[in-house]
Structures are given as structure tokens and as C-alpha cells.
PDB file of C-alpha atoms in Angstrom:
ATOM      1  CA  MET A   1     -17.079 -32.809  13.517  1.00 33.00           C
ATOM      2  CA  VAL A   2     -17.282 -33.770   9.826  1.00 33.00           C
ATOM      3  CA  ASP A   3     -14.792 -32.055   7.533  1.00 38.00           C
ATOM      4  CA  PRO A   4     -16.470 -30.846   4.305  1.00 40.00           C
ATOM      5  CA  VAL A   5     -13.198 -31.453   2.464  1.00 39.00           C
ATOM      6  CA  ASN A   6     -13.367 -35.152   3.244  1.00 34.00           C
ATOM      7  CA  ARG A   7     -17.056 -35.235   2.423  1.00 32.00           C
ATOM      8  CA  SER A   8     -16.371 -33.645  -1.001  1.00 32.00           C
ATOM      9  CA  ASN A   9     -14.015 -36.494  -1.914  1.00 29.00           C
ATOM     10  CA  LYS A  10     -17.106 -38.544  -2.697  1.00 27.00           C
ATOM     11  CA  ARG A  11     -17.473 -36.529  -5.891  1.00 29.00           C
ATOM     12  CA  ALA A  12     -14.151 -37.780  -7.247  1.00 29.00           C
ATOM     13  CA  ALA A  13     -15.839 -40.360  -9.473  1.00 29.00           C
ATOM     14  CA  ASP A  14     -18.067 -37.821 -11.230  1.00 35.00           C
ATOM     15  CA  PRO A  15     -17.597 -37.776 -15.032  1.00 33.00           C
ATOM     16  CA  ASP A  16     -16.866 -34.036 -14.983  1.00 40.00           C
ATOM     17  CA  THR A  17     -13.944 -34.281 -12.577  1.00 41.00           C
ATOM     18  CA  PRO A  18     -11.463 -31.387 -12.407  1.00 41.00           C
ATOM     19  CA  GLY A  19      -8.747 -33.350 -14.198  1.00 42.00           C
ATOM     20  CA  THR A  20     -10.887 -33.675 -17.346  1.00 41.00           C
ATOM     21  CA  ARG A  21     -11.205 -29.880 -17.707  1.00 57.00           C
ATOM     22  CA  ILE A  22      -7.525 -28.875 -17.459  1.00 67.00           C
ATOM     23  CA  ASP A  23      -5.893 -27.488 -20.610  1.00 76.00           C
ATOM     24  CA  PRO A  24      -2.107 -27.786 -20.117  1.00 77.00           C
ATOM     25  CA  THR A  25      -1.420 -25.482 -23.071  1.00 77.00           C
ATOM     26  CA  ILE A  26      -3.004 -22.458 -21.391  1.00 78.00           C
ATOM     27  CA  PRO A  27      -0.960 -20.824 -18.596  1.00 74.00           C
ATOM     28  CA  SER A  28      -2.826 -20.642 -15.311  1.00 70.00           C
ATOM     29  CA  PRO A  29      -2.130 -18.014 -12.607  1.00 70.00           C
ATOM     30  CA  ALA A  30      -2.402 -20.694  -9.900  1.00 69.00           C
ATOM     31  CA  ARG A  31       0.076 -22.988 -11.646  1.00 75.00           C
ATOM     32  CA  ILE A  32       2.506 -20.140 -12.491  1.00 72.00           C
ATOM     33  CA  TYR A  33       2.445 -19.185  -8.826  1.00 71.00           C
ATOM     34  CA  ASP A  34       2.995 -22.806  -7.843  1.00 72.00           C
ATOM     35  CA  TYR A  35       6.055 -23.025 -10.103  1.00 76.00           C
ATOM     36  CA  LEU A  36       7.541 -19.830  -8.695  1.00 70.00           C
ATOM     37  CA  LEU A  37       7.029 -21.175  -5.168  1.00 66.00           C
ATOM     38  CA  GLY A  38       8.914 -24.343  -6.072  1.00 70.00           C
ATOM     39  CA  GLY A  39       5.843 -26.572  -6.370  1.00 71.00           C
ATOM     40  CA  LYS A  40       5.293 -29.475  -8.752  1.00 70.00           C
ATOM     41  CA  ASP A  41       1.803 -28.853 -10.117  1.00 68.00           C
ATOM     42  CA  HIS A  42       2.436 -27.034 -13.385  1.00 72.00           C
ATOM     43  CA  PHE A  43       2.899 -27.573 -17.110  1.00 77.00           C
ATOM     44  CA  ALA A  44       5.343 -26.329 -19.757  1.00 82.00           C
ATOM     45  CA  ALA A  45       3.113 -23.352 -20.621  1.00 80.00           C
ATOM     46  CA  ASP A  46       3.073 -22.275 -16.974  1.00 76.00           C
ATOM     47  CA  ARG A  47       6.851 -22.609 -16.648  1.00 83.00           C
ATOM     48  CA  GLU A  48       7.410 -20.615 -19.828  1.00 80.00           C
ATOM     49  CA  ALA A  49       5.198 -17.767 -18.590  1.00 76.00           C
ATOM     50  CA  ALA A  50       6.898 -17.798 -15.177  1.00 72.00           C
ATOM     51  CA  GLU A  51      10.392 -17.718 -16.648  1.00 80.00           C
ATOM     52  CA  HIS A  52       9.423 -14.715 -18.766  1.00 76.00           C
ATOM     53  CA  LEU A  53       8.551 -12.891 -15.556  1.00 72.00           C
ATOM     54  CA  VAL A  54      11.867 -13.949 -14.003  1.00 71.00           C
ATOM     55  CA  ARG A  55      13.771 -12.578 -17.005  1.00 74.00           C
ATOM     56  CA  LEU A  56      11.861  -9.322 -16.716  1.00 69.00           C
ATOM     57  CA  SER A  57      12.418  -9.107 -12.961  1.00 67.00           C
ATOM     58  CA  PRO A  58      15.192 -11.252 -11.437  1.00 66.00           C
ATOM     59  CA  GLY A  59      13.482 -10.944  -8.042  1.00 62.00           C
ATOM     60  CA  THR A  60      10.203 -12.527  -9.136  1.00 70.00           C
ATOM     61  CA  ARG A  61      10.678 -15.779  -7.208  1.00 69.00           C
ATOM     62  CA  GLU A  62      11.704 -14.005  -4.024  1.00 70.00           C
ATOM     63  CA  GLY A  63       8.862 -11.526  -4.493  1.00 70.00           C
ATOM     64  CA  VAL A  64       6.308 -14.323  -4.766  1.00 75.00           C
ATOM     65  CA  ARG A  65       7.660 -15.877  -1.559  1.00 79.00           C
ATOM     66  CA  ALA A  66       7.465 -12.478   0.137  1.00 80.00           C
ATOM     67  CA  HIS A  67       3.850 -12.263  -1.004  1.00 80.00           C
ATOM     68  CA  ARG A  68       3.177 -15.670   0.549  1.00 82.00           C
ATOM     69  CA  ALA A  69       4.927 -14.659   3.762  1.00 87.00           C
ATOM     70  CA  PHE A  70       2.665 -11.592   3.974  1.00 92.00           C
ATOM     71  CA  LEU A  71      -0.380 -13.868   3.886  1.00 92.00           C
ATOM     72  CA  GLY A  72       1.080 -15.934   6.728  1.00 92.00           C
ATOM     73  CA  ARG A  73       1.839 -12.944   8.944  1.00 95.00           C
ATOM     74  CA  ALA A  74      -1.553 -11.368   8.384  1.00 96.00           C
ATOM     75  CA  VAL A  75      -3.543 -14.560   9.017  1.00 96.00           C
ATOM     76  CA  ARG A  76      -1.498 -15.222  12.149  1.00 96.00           C
ATOM     77  CA  HIS A  77      -2.208 -11.664  13.323  1.00 97.00           C
ATOM     78  CA  LEU A  78      -5.938 -12.187  12.806  1.00 98.00           C
ATOM     79  CA  ALA A  79      -5.952 -15.519  14.630  1.00 97.00           C
ATOM     80  CA  GLU A  80      -3.843 -14.279  17.546  1.00 96.00           C
ATOM     81  CA  ASN A  81      -5.024 -10.715  18.057  1.00 97.00           C
ATOM     82  CA  THR A  82      -8.637 -10.447  16.913  1.00 97.00           C
ATOM     83  CA  GLU A  83     -11.963 -12.188  17.437  1.00 97.00           C
ATOM     84  CA  ILE A  84     -11.839 -13.613  13.908  1.00 98.00           C
ATOM     85  CA  THR A  85     -12.310 -17.402  13.812  1.00 98.00           C
ATOM     86  CA  GLN A  86     -13.521 -17.870  10.228  1.00 98.00           C
ATOM     87  CA  PHE A  87     -11.859 -17.104   6.912  1.00 98.00           C
ATOM     88  CA  LEU A  88     -13.220 -16.965   3.356  1.00 98.00           C
ATOM     89  CA  ASP A  89     -10.124 -17.320   1.159  1.00 96.00           C
ATOM     90  CA  ILE A  90     -10.938 -16.523  -2.482  1.00 96.00           C
ATOM     91  CA  GLY A  91      -8.332 -17.250  -5.145  1.00 89.00           C
ATOM     92  CA  THR A  92      -6.383 -19.472  -2.796  1.00 82.00           C
ATOM     93  CA  GLY A  93      -4.153 -21.131  -5.397  1.00 73.00           C
ATOM     94  CA  ILE A  94      -2.710 -24.639  -5.310  1.00 67.00           C
ATOM     95  CA  PRO A  95      -2.204 -25.831  -1.727  1.00 65.00           C
ATOM     96  CA  THR A  96       1.341 -25.479  -0.464  1.00 65.00           C
ATOM     97  CA  GLN A  97       2.928 -25.035   2.940  1.00 64.00           C
ATOM     98  CA  GLY A  98       1.560 -22.224   5.081  1.00 73.00           C
ATOM     99  CA  ASN A  99      -2.045 -22.397   3.899  1.00 86.00           C
ATOM    100  CA  THR A 100      -4.598 -20.180   5.641  1.00 92.00           C
ATOM    101  CA  HIS A 101      -6.200 -23.009   7.624  1.00 91.00           C
ATOM    102  CA  GLU A 102      -2.820 -24.349   8.788  1.00 90.00           C
ATOM    103  CA  ILE A 103      -1.793 -20.958  10.155  1.00 93.00           C
ATOM    104  CA  ALA A 104      -5.165 -20.105  11.697  1.00 95.00           C
ATOM    105  CA  GLN A 105      -5.738 -23.533  13.252  1.00 94.00           C
ATOM    106  CA  ARG A 106      -2.230 -23.599  14.685  1.00 93.00           C
ATOM    107  CA  VAL A 107      -3.328 -20.634  16.795  1.00 96.00           C
ATOM    108  CA  ASN A 108      -6.994 -21.586  17.171  1.00 96.00           C
ATOM    109  CA  PRO A 109      -7.780 -25.237  16.363  1.00 95.00           C
ATOM    110  CA  ALA A 110     -11.467 -24.341  16.074  1.00 96.00           C
ATOM    111  CA  ALA A 111     -10.891 -21.893  13.197  1.00 96.00           C
ATOM    112  CA  ARG A 112     -12.971 -22.430  10.061  1.00 96.00           C
ATOM    113  CA  VAL A 113     -11.750 -21.814   6.510  1.00 95.00           C
ATOM    114  CA  ALA A 114     -13.574 -21.935   3.178  1.00 95.00           C
ATOM    115  CA  TYR A 115     -11.326 -21.896   0.109  1.00 94.00           C
ATOM    116  CA  VAL A 116     -12.454 -20.771  -3.338  1.00 94.00           C
ATOM    117  CA  ASP A 117     -10.625 -20.958  -6.669  1.00 89.00           C
ATOM    118  CA  ASN A 118     -11.659 -21.198 -10.310  1.00 86.00           C
ATOM    119  CA  ASP A 119      -8.763 -23.456 -11.359  1.00 76.00           C
ATOM    120  CA  PRO A 120      -9.804 -27.144 -11.424  1.00 76.00           C
ATOM    121  CA  VAL A 121      -6.254 -28.141 -10.431  1.00 72.00           C
ATOM    122  CA  VAL A 122      -6.759 -26.307  -7.131  1.00 71.00           C
ATOM    123  CA  LEU A 123      -9.994 -28.198  -6.506  1.00 75.00           C
ATOM    124  CA  ALA A 124      -8.397 -31.565  -7.271  1.00 70.00           C
ATOM    125  CA  HIS A 125      -5.477 -30.978  -4.920  1.00 67.00           C
ATOM    126  CA  GLY A 126      -7.503 -29.120  -2.315  1.00 66.00           C
ATOM    127  CA  ARG A 127      -9.899 -31.979  -1.735  1.00 65.00           C
ATOM    128  CA  ALA A 128      -6.983 -34.287  -1.058  1.00 60.00           C
ATOM    129  CA  LEU A 129      -4.671 -32.005   0.912  1.00 58.00           C
ATOM    130  CA  LEU A 130      -6.666 -29.456   2.897  1.00 63.00           C
ATOM    131  CA  ALA A 131      -7.275 -31.603   5.950  1.00 64.00           C
ATOM    132  CA  SER A 132      -8.734 -29.680   8.862  1.00 66.00           C
ATOM    133  CA  SER A 133      -8.005 -29.975  12.547  1.00 69.00           C
ATOM    134  CA  GLU A 134     -10.562 -32.043  14.473  1.00 76.00           C
ATOM    135  CA  GLU A 135     -12.007 -28.958  16.183  1.00 84.00           C
ATOM    136  CA  GLY A 136     -12.098 -26.762  13.071  1.00 87.00           C
ATOM    137  CA  MET A 137     -13.532 -27.083   9.591  1.00 92.00           C
ATOM    138  CA  THR A 138     -12.247 -26.528   6.065  1.00 91.00           C
ATOM    139  CA  THR A 139     -13.810 -26.813   2.645  1.00 92.00           C
ATOM    140  CA  VAL A 140     -12.823 -25.971  -0.916  1.00 91.00           C
ATOM    141  CA  ILE A 141     -15.092 -25.169  -3.849  1.00 93.00           C
ATOM    142  CA  GLU A 142     -14.510 -24.366  -7.490  1.00 91.00           C
ATOM    143  CA  ALA A 143     -16.013 -20.966  -8.207  1.00 94.00           C
ATOM    144  CA  ASP A 144     -15.019 -17.611  -9.633  1.00 94.00           C
ATOM    145  CA  LEU A 145     -14.458 -14.380  -7.731  1.00 95.00           C
ATOM    146  CA  ARG A 146     -16.641 -12.723 -10.372  1.00 95.00           C
ATOM    147  CA  ASP A 147     -19.660 -14.684  -9.124  1.00 97.00           C
ATOM    148  CA  PRO A 148     -20.197 -13.536  -5.521  1.00 97.00           C
ATOM    149  CA  ASP A 149     -23.778 -14.811  -5.392  1.00 97.00           C
ATOM    150  CA  ARG A 150     -22.656 -18.385  -6.077  1.00 97.00           C
ATOM    151  CA  ILE A 151     -19.798 -18.206  -3.577  1.00 98.00           C
ATOM    152  CA  LEU A 152     -21.727 -16.558  -0.767  1.00 98.00           C
ATOM    153  CA  SER A 153     -24.672 -18.965  -1.071  1.00 98.00           C
ATOM    154  CA  HIS A 154     -22.774 -22.167  -1.842  1.00 97.00           C
ATOM    155  CA  PRO A 155     -23.824 -24.859   0.674  1.00 97.00           C
ATOM    156  CA  ASP A 156     -20.218 -25.949   1.284  1.00 95.00           C
ATOM    157  CA  VAL A 157     -19.320 -22.348   2.131  1.00 97.00           C
ATOM    158  CA  THR A 158     -22.355 -21.647   4.301  1.00 97.00           C
ATOM    159  CA  GLY A 159     -21.789 -24.969   6.031  1.00 96.00           C
ATOM    160  CA  VAL A 160     -18.457 -23.654   7.285  1.00 96.00           C
ATOM    161  CA  ILE A 161     -18.878 -19.861   7.406  1.00 98.00           C
ATOM    162  CA  ASP A 162     -21.520 -18.206   9.573  1.00 98.00           C
ATOM    163  CA  PHE A 163     -22.138 -14.863   7.883  1.00 98.00           C
ATOM    164  CA  THR A 164     -23.877 -13.476  10.973  1.00 98.00           C
ATOM    165  CA  ARG A 165     -20.479 -13.450  12.727  1.00 98.00           C
ATOM    166  CA  PRO A 166     -17.314 -11.556  11.715  1.00 98.00           C
ATOM    167  CA  VAL A 167     -15.476 -13.068   8.769  1.00 98.00           C
ATOM    168  CA  ALA A 168     -12.018 -12.450   7.336  1.00 98.00           C
ATOM    169  CA  LEU A 169     -12.295 -11.937   3.577  1.00 98.00           C
ATOM    170  CA  VAL A 170      -8.941 -13.088   2.165  1.00 98.00           C
ATOM    171  CA  LEU A 171      -8.258 -11.698  -1.317  1.00 97.00           C
ATOM    172  CA  VAL A 172      -4.514 -12.169  -1.542  1.00 93.00           C
ATOM    173  CA  GLY A 173      -2.936 -12.067  -4.997  1.00 88.00           C
ATOM    174  CA  VAL A 174      -6.200 -12.429  -6.929  1.00 92.00           C
ATOM    175  CA  LEU A 175      -7.686  -9.035  -7.796  1.00 95.00           C
ATOM    176  CA  HIS A 176      -4.973  -8.208 -10.339  1.00 92.00           C
ATOM    177  CA  PHE A 177      -6.553 -10.948 -12.483  1.00 89.00           C
ATOM    178  CA  ILE A 178      -9.801  -8.958 -12.735  1.00 94.00           C
ATOM    179  CA  THR A 179      -9.902  -6.387 -15.541  1.00 92.00           C
ATOM    180  CA  ASP A 180     -11.245  -2.875 -15.122  1.00 94.00           C
ATOM    181  CA  GLU A 181     -14.117  -3.810 -17.437  1.00 94.00           C
ATOM    182  CA  GLU A 182     -15.135  -6.478 -14.919  1.00 94.00           C
ATOM    183  CA  ASN A 183     -15.516  -3.825 -12.183  1.00 96.00           C
ATOM    184  CA  PRO A 184     -13.218  -5.269  -9.497  1.00 97.00           C
ATOM    185  CA  HIS A 185     -14.061  -2.565  -6.962  1.00 98.00           C
ATOM    186  CA  GLU A 186     -17.771  -3.220  -7.340  1.00 98.00           C
ATOM    187  CA  LEU A 187     -17.163  -6.957  -6.903  1.00 97.00           C
ATOM    188  CA  VAL A 188     -15.246  -6.389  -3.675  1.00 98.00           C
ATOM    189  CA  GLU A 189     -18.022  -4.142  -2.369  1.00 98.00           C
ATOM    190  CA  ARG A 190     -20.483  -7.027  -2.770  1.00 98.00           C
ATOM    191  CA  TYR A 191     -18.350  -9.259  -0.588  1.00 98.00           C
ATOM    192  CA  LYS A 192     -17.849  -6.474   1.941  1.00 98.00           C
ATOM    193  CA  ALA A 193     -21.607  -5.919   2.135  1.00 98.00           C
ATOM    194  CA  ALA A 194     -22.203  -9.618   2.885  1.00 98.00           C
ATOM    195  CA  VAL A 195     -20.271  -9.662   6.162  1.00 98.00           C
ATOM    196  CA  PRO A 196     -21.141  -8.021   9.517  1.00 98.00           C
ATOM    197  CA  PRO A 197     -19.293  -5.291  11.447  1.00 98.00           C
ATOM    198  CA  GLY A 198     -16.041  -6.500  12.937  1.00 98.00           C
ATOM    199  CA  SER A 199     -15.180  -8.416   9.776  1.00 98.00           C
ATOM    200  CA  ARG A 200     -11.807  -7.899   8.127  1.00 98.00           C
ATOM    201  CA  ILE A 201     -10.585  -7.718   4.575  1.00 98.00           C
ATOM    202  CA  LEU A 202      -7.060  -8.946   3.896  1.00 98.00           C
ATOM    203  CA  LEU A 203      -5.909  -7.983   0.447  1.00 96.00           C
ATOM    204  CA  SER A 204      -2.799  -7.798  -1.691  1.00 94.00           C
ATOM    205  CA  HIS A 205      -2.295  -6.643  -5.250  1.00 94.00           C
ATOM    206  CA  ILE A 206       0.473  -6.490  -7.859  1.00 88.00           C
ATOM    207  CA  THR A 207       1.760  -2.999  -8.738  1.00 91.00           C
ATOM    208  CA  LEU A 208       4.355  -1.421 -10.991  1.00 86.00           C
ATOM    209  CA  ASP A 209       4.780   1.573  -8.666  1.00 88.00           C
ATOM    210  CA  PHE A 210       8.179   0.201  -7.639  1.00 82.00           C
ATOM    211  CA  ALA A 211       9.291  -0.443 -11.219  1.00 73.00           C
ATOM    212  CA  PRO A 212       8.601   2.687 -13.286  1.00 69.00           C
ATOM    213  CA  GLN A 213      11.076   1.490 -15.914  1.00 65.00           C
ATOM    214  CA  VAL A 214       8.962  -1.556 -16.731  1.00 65.00           C
ATOM    215  CA  GLN A 215       6.292  -1.239 -19.399  1.00 62.00           C
ATOM    216  CA  GLU A 216       2.945  -2.697 -18.358  1.00 64.00           C
ATOM    217  CA  GLU A 217       2.521  -4.368 -21.759  1.00 61.00           C
ATOM    218  CA  GLU A 218       5.768  -6.286 -21.292  1.00 64.00           C
ATOM    219  CA  PHE A 219       4.991  -7.203 -17.695  1.00 64.00           C
ATOM    220  CA  THR A 220       1.550  -8.589 -18.536  1.00 60.00           C
ATOM    221  CA  LYS A 221       2.603 -10.386 -21.731  1.00 61.00           C
ATOM    222  CA  PRO A 222       2.985 -13.864 -20.124  1.00 59.00           C
ATOM    223  CA  TYR A 223      -0.705 -13.773 -19.185  1.00 57.00           C
ATOM    224  CA  GLU A 224      -2.056 -12.719 -22.588  1.00 61.00           C
ATOM    225  CA  LYS A 225      -2.657 -16.309 -23.667  1.00 58.00           C
ATOM    226  CA  GLY A 226      -3.456 -17.497 -20.183  1.00 51.00           C
ATOM    227  CA  SER A 227      -6.709 -18.176 -18.391  1.00 52.00           C
ATOM    228  CA  ALA A 228      -6.643 -14.712 -16.801  1.00 63.00           C
ATOM    229  CA  PRO A 229      -4.979 -11.350 -17.574  1.00 78.00           C
ATOM    230  CA  MET A 230      -2.647  -9.456 -15.278  1.00 81.00           C
ATOM    231  CA  VAL A 231      -3.663  -5.904 -14.335  1.00 91.00           C
ATOM    232  CA  PRO A 232      -1.162  -4.065 -12.097  1.00 91.00           C
ATOM    233  CA  ARG A 233      -2.690  -1.160 -10.177  1.00 95.00           C
ATOM    234  CA  SER A 234      -1.407   1.926  -8.375  1.00 95.00           C
ATOM    235  CA  HIS A 235      -1.475   2.595  -4.636  1.00 97.00           C
ATOM    236  CA  ALA A 236      -4.581   4.786  -5.013  1.00 98.00           C
ATOM    237  CA  GLN A 237      -6.374   2.150  -7.064  1.00 98.00           C
ATOM    238  CA  VAL A 238      -5.602  -0.617  -4.563  1.00 98.00           C
ATOM    239  CA  GLU A 239      -6.481   1.570  -1.581  1.00 98.00           C
ATOM    240  CA  LYS A 240      -9.950   2.060  -3.060  1.00 98.00           C
ATOM    241  CA  PHE A 241     -10.732  -1.618  -2.342  1.00 98.00           C
ATOM    242  CA  PHE A 242     -10.672  -0.775   1.395  1.00 98.00           C
ATOM    243  CA  GLN A 243     -13.009   2.224   1.049  1.00 98.00           C
ATOM    244  CA  GLY A 244     -15.396   2.651   4.000  1.00 98.00           C
ATOM    245  CA  TRP A 245     -13.426   0.302   6.262  1.00 98.00           C
ATOM    246  CA  THR A 246     -10.765   1.259   8.823  1.00 98.00           C
ATOM    247  CA  MET A 247      -7.219   0.400   7.824  1.00 98.00           C
ATOM    248  CA  VAL A 248      -5.100  -1.474  10.359  1.00 97.00           C
ATOM    249  CA  SER A 249      -1.570  -0.158  10.962  1.00 97.00           C
ATOM    250  CA  PRO A 250       0.688   0.188   8.991  1.00 97.00           C
ATOM    251  CA  GLY A 251      -1.961   0.732   6.299  1.00 98.00           C
ATOM    252  CA  LEU A 252      -1.498  -0.176   2.655  1.00 98.00           C
ATOM    253  CA  VAL A 253       2.218  -0.807   2.156  1.00 96.00           C
ATOM    254  CA  GLU A 254       4.558  -2.998   0.176  1.00 92.00           C
ATOM    255  CA  VAL A 255       4.030  -6.567   1.388  1.00 91.00           C
ATOM    256  CA  VAL A 256       7.570  -6.942   2.722  1.00 88.00           C
ATOM    257  CA  THR A 257       7.060  -3.983   5.072  1.00 89.00           C
ATOM    258  CA  TRP A 258       3.675  -5.085   6.474  1.00 94.00           C
ATOM    259  CA  ARG A 259       4.461  -5.997  10.100  1.00 94.00           C
ATOM    260  CA  PRO A 260       7.702  -7.847   9.279  1.00 88.00           C
ATOM    261  CA  ASP A 261       8.540 -10.622  11.721  1.00 81.00           C
ATOM    262  CA  GLU A 262      12.143 -10.614  12.856  1.00 63.00           C
ATOM    263  CA  ASN A 263      11.862 -14.345  13.555  1.00 61.00           C
ATOM    264  CA  ASP A 264      10.976 -15.094   9.927  1.00 60.00           C
ATOM    265  CA  TYR A 265      13.745 -15.309   7.379  1.00 49.00           C
ATOM    266  CA  GLN A 266      13.409 -12.478   4.890  1.00 60.00           C
ATOM    267  CA  GLU A 267      15.028 -13.294   1.552  1.00 60.00           C
ATOM    268  CA  PRO A 268      16.810 -10.415  -0.121  1.00 57.00           C
ATOM    269  CA  ILE A 269      14.989  -9.559  -3.335  1.00 59.00           C
ATOM    270  CA  PRO A 270      17.328  -8.902  -6.297  1.00 52.00           C
ATOM    271  CA  GLY A 271      16.493  -6.586  -9.155  1.00 53.00           C
ATOM    272  CA  GLY A 272      15.732  -3.532  -7.018  1.00 56.00           C
ATOM    273  CA  GLY A 273      14.704  -5.214  -3.785  1.00 56.00           C
ATOM    274  CA  HIS A 274      10.937  -4.849  -4.213  1.00 64.00           C
ATOM    275  CA  ALA A 275       8.170  -7.464  -4.143  1.00 74.00           C
ATOM    276  CA  TRP A 276       6.060  -5.397  -6.582  1.00 82.00           C
ATOM    277  CA  ALA A 277       2.939  -5.874  -4.457  1.00 89.00           C
ATOM    278  CA  TYR A 278       0.889  -3.894  -1.953  1.00 95.00           C
ATOM    279  CA  GLY A 279      -0.800  -5.475   1.030  1.00 96.00           C
ATOM    280  CA  GLY A 280      -3.151  -4.291   3.728  1.00 98.00           C
ATOM    281  CA  LEU A 281      -5.786  -5.205   6.286  1.00 98.00           C
ATOM    282  CA  ALA A 282      -8.938  -3.310   7.263  1.00 98.00           C
ATOM    283  CA  VAL A 283     -11.867  -3.785   9.656  1.00 98.00           C
ATOM    284  CA  LYS A 284     -15.554  -3.117   8.994  1.00 98.00           C
ATOM    285  CA  PRO A 285     -16.902  -0.446  11.358  1.00 98.00           C
TER     286      PRO A 285
END
């Protein structure tokens, strides 16, 4: 079976390649995240923004890793315990270890994954690194969460995802980059409406509920000059994204407490011991 990722490599010689549209002076959420995970695909502006977060919260690095571990546990749960075989991962970030397709295809080699991100660095690396299993399929496109029509109708996405069958919508660590003025809840409803019953939504979101002493203005400052803002939200605000769907136990909880795996190493998180993020999974009735 042809892998759309490999097929997309043919576009590498286009004049408008991702590398020509990267501004290294503007911090990028994907590259900040990559730096905090110990990756190598970042610039000075990204490192400066990340280190500001570390100074504000000494547990930022460990919290980011806990966030990533939540994604791994939840995708593994879906692949092992549900009928889900296809995943639409929006805001995927720069490829690292433990990507959605690696976890899902380890359980089910025939799993299909479509990745979406608006950072051209992600597209450049994704085309080279997101190799699928022979039985499954993966693809990666450059698009913005704010444009559901483009994502849901993109030929590379529809070539991998069959929207007549249950789909896992993966929105991990992305919705806090959508401002209230951009109607994030309405955006999520459009994606939810596009998938059939039995589909799942896997979602996580930054919060300051565990850090009442931190001022939101200070916490979001590193992103003010970046390509996207940071908008922490409360438990009630995050829970609203799941409205109309049935939450899977244990519900919407801090990511470190969502079905923790005793076989996975859990790093202690300094600075209060919290990952500053909620995570949850729900099924469409």
C-alpha cells in the first residue's frame, strides 16, 4: 500500500517549500515544545521563550513530558481497547519518539493516521520521518485548526481517513493556542459533527487551576511575540469541548492522573508537582 507521506516527498523541490517560510525570530509553539522535550529543531527565540516558562515554573520540562506521556497512554488505550483504527491528529508538533502512528501501529499495524500542523517545520520533518507500517497509512499536511473545511476535505486526509467509520480526533496540546475571539468551542463542534457515532475525541489543554499564584499575563508572556498566543482555561471551560459526548473514565483530569501506567516511568514534577494540563477522552453516542 502506498504511503502518502512518501508520495508527498515529491513536492520537496517546489519553490514554496516549508524551509523558505520559517521565521527563526518568531517563537513557535511546536519548536518551544520540541526544545522542552529535548529535541533539536528550534531557534534562539524558541529557547528564550521556553526558558522563561522554566523560570516561571521549574516543572515545565517534566510537565511537557507528562503531557506527551498522556498522549501515548490514551492512543494505546484506543488502539488496544476500542474499534478505532484511524486517527486525525491536529496540531501534532515536530515528530519525536512516541508519535501517534508509532503507538497505534505497534498495536494494530493497519492503523491509519493523518497529521495536521500549521508550522512549516513540522511539515518538513514530517514528510521525512513519519514512515508508516506496510499495512497502515500515514500522511501529514500543513493546515490550521481554524480551517476545518480545508482539513476535512484535503485529499491527503481523505485518502487516509474514511469519515464514514469511527475516527479518533486527537487535539492534544493545541486548543490553548486558539483565542476566545476565534471561538475554539465552535471549531471543535465542527470537527465533532464531521465524524460518525463511535468516534472519540482525545483532548488536552493547559490550565492555571493548579497554580493560582501565577498571573496569566506572566504565564502567557513568552507567546506574545510568537506565532500563536497561549490561553489557559479552567476545568469548566475545557470540559465544554466534550459537550454532547460521553466521557470515558476517569473523566477530565490532570494529565498525570489519566489512567497512569505503573510500567511507565513517571518523573516527579518539581514546583508543586503539577503538569498544569487537563486531559480527557470521550465517545460520540
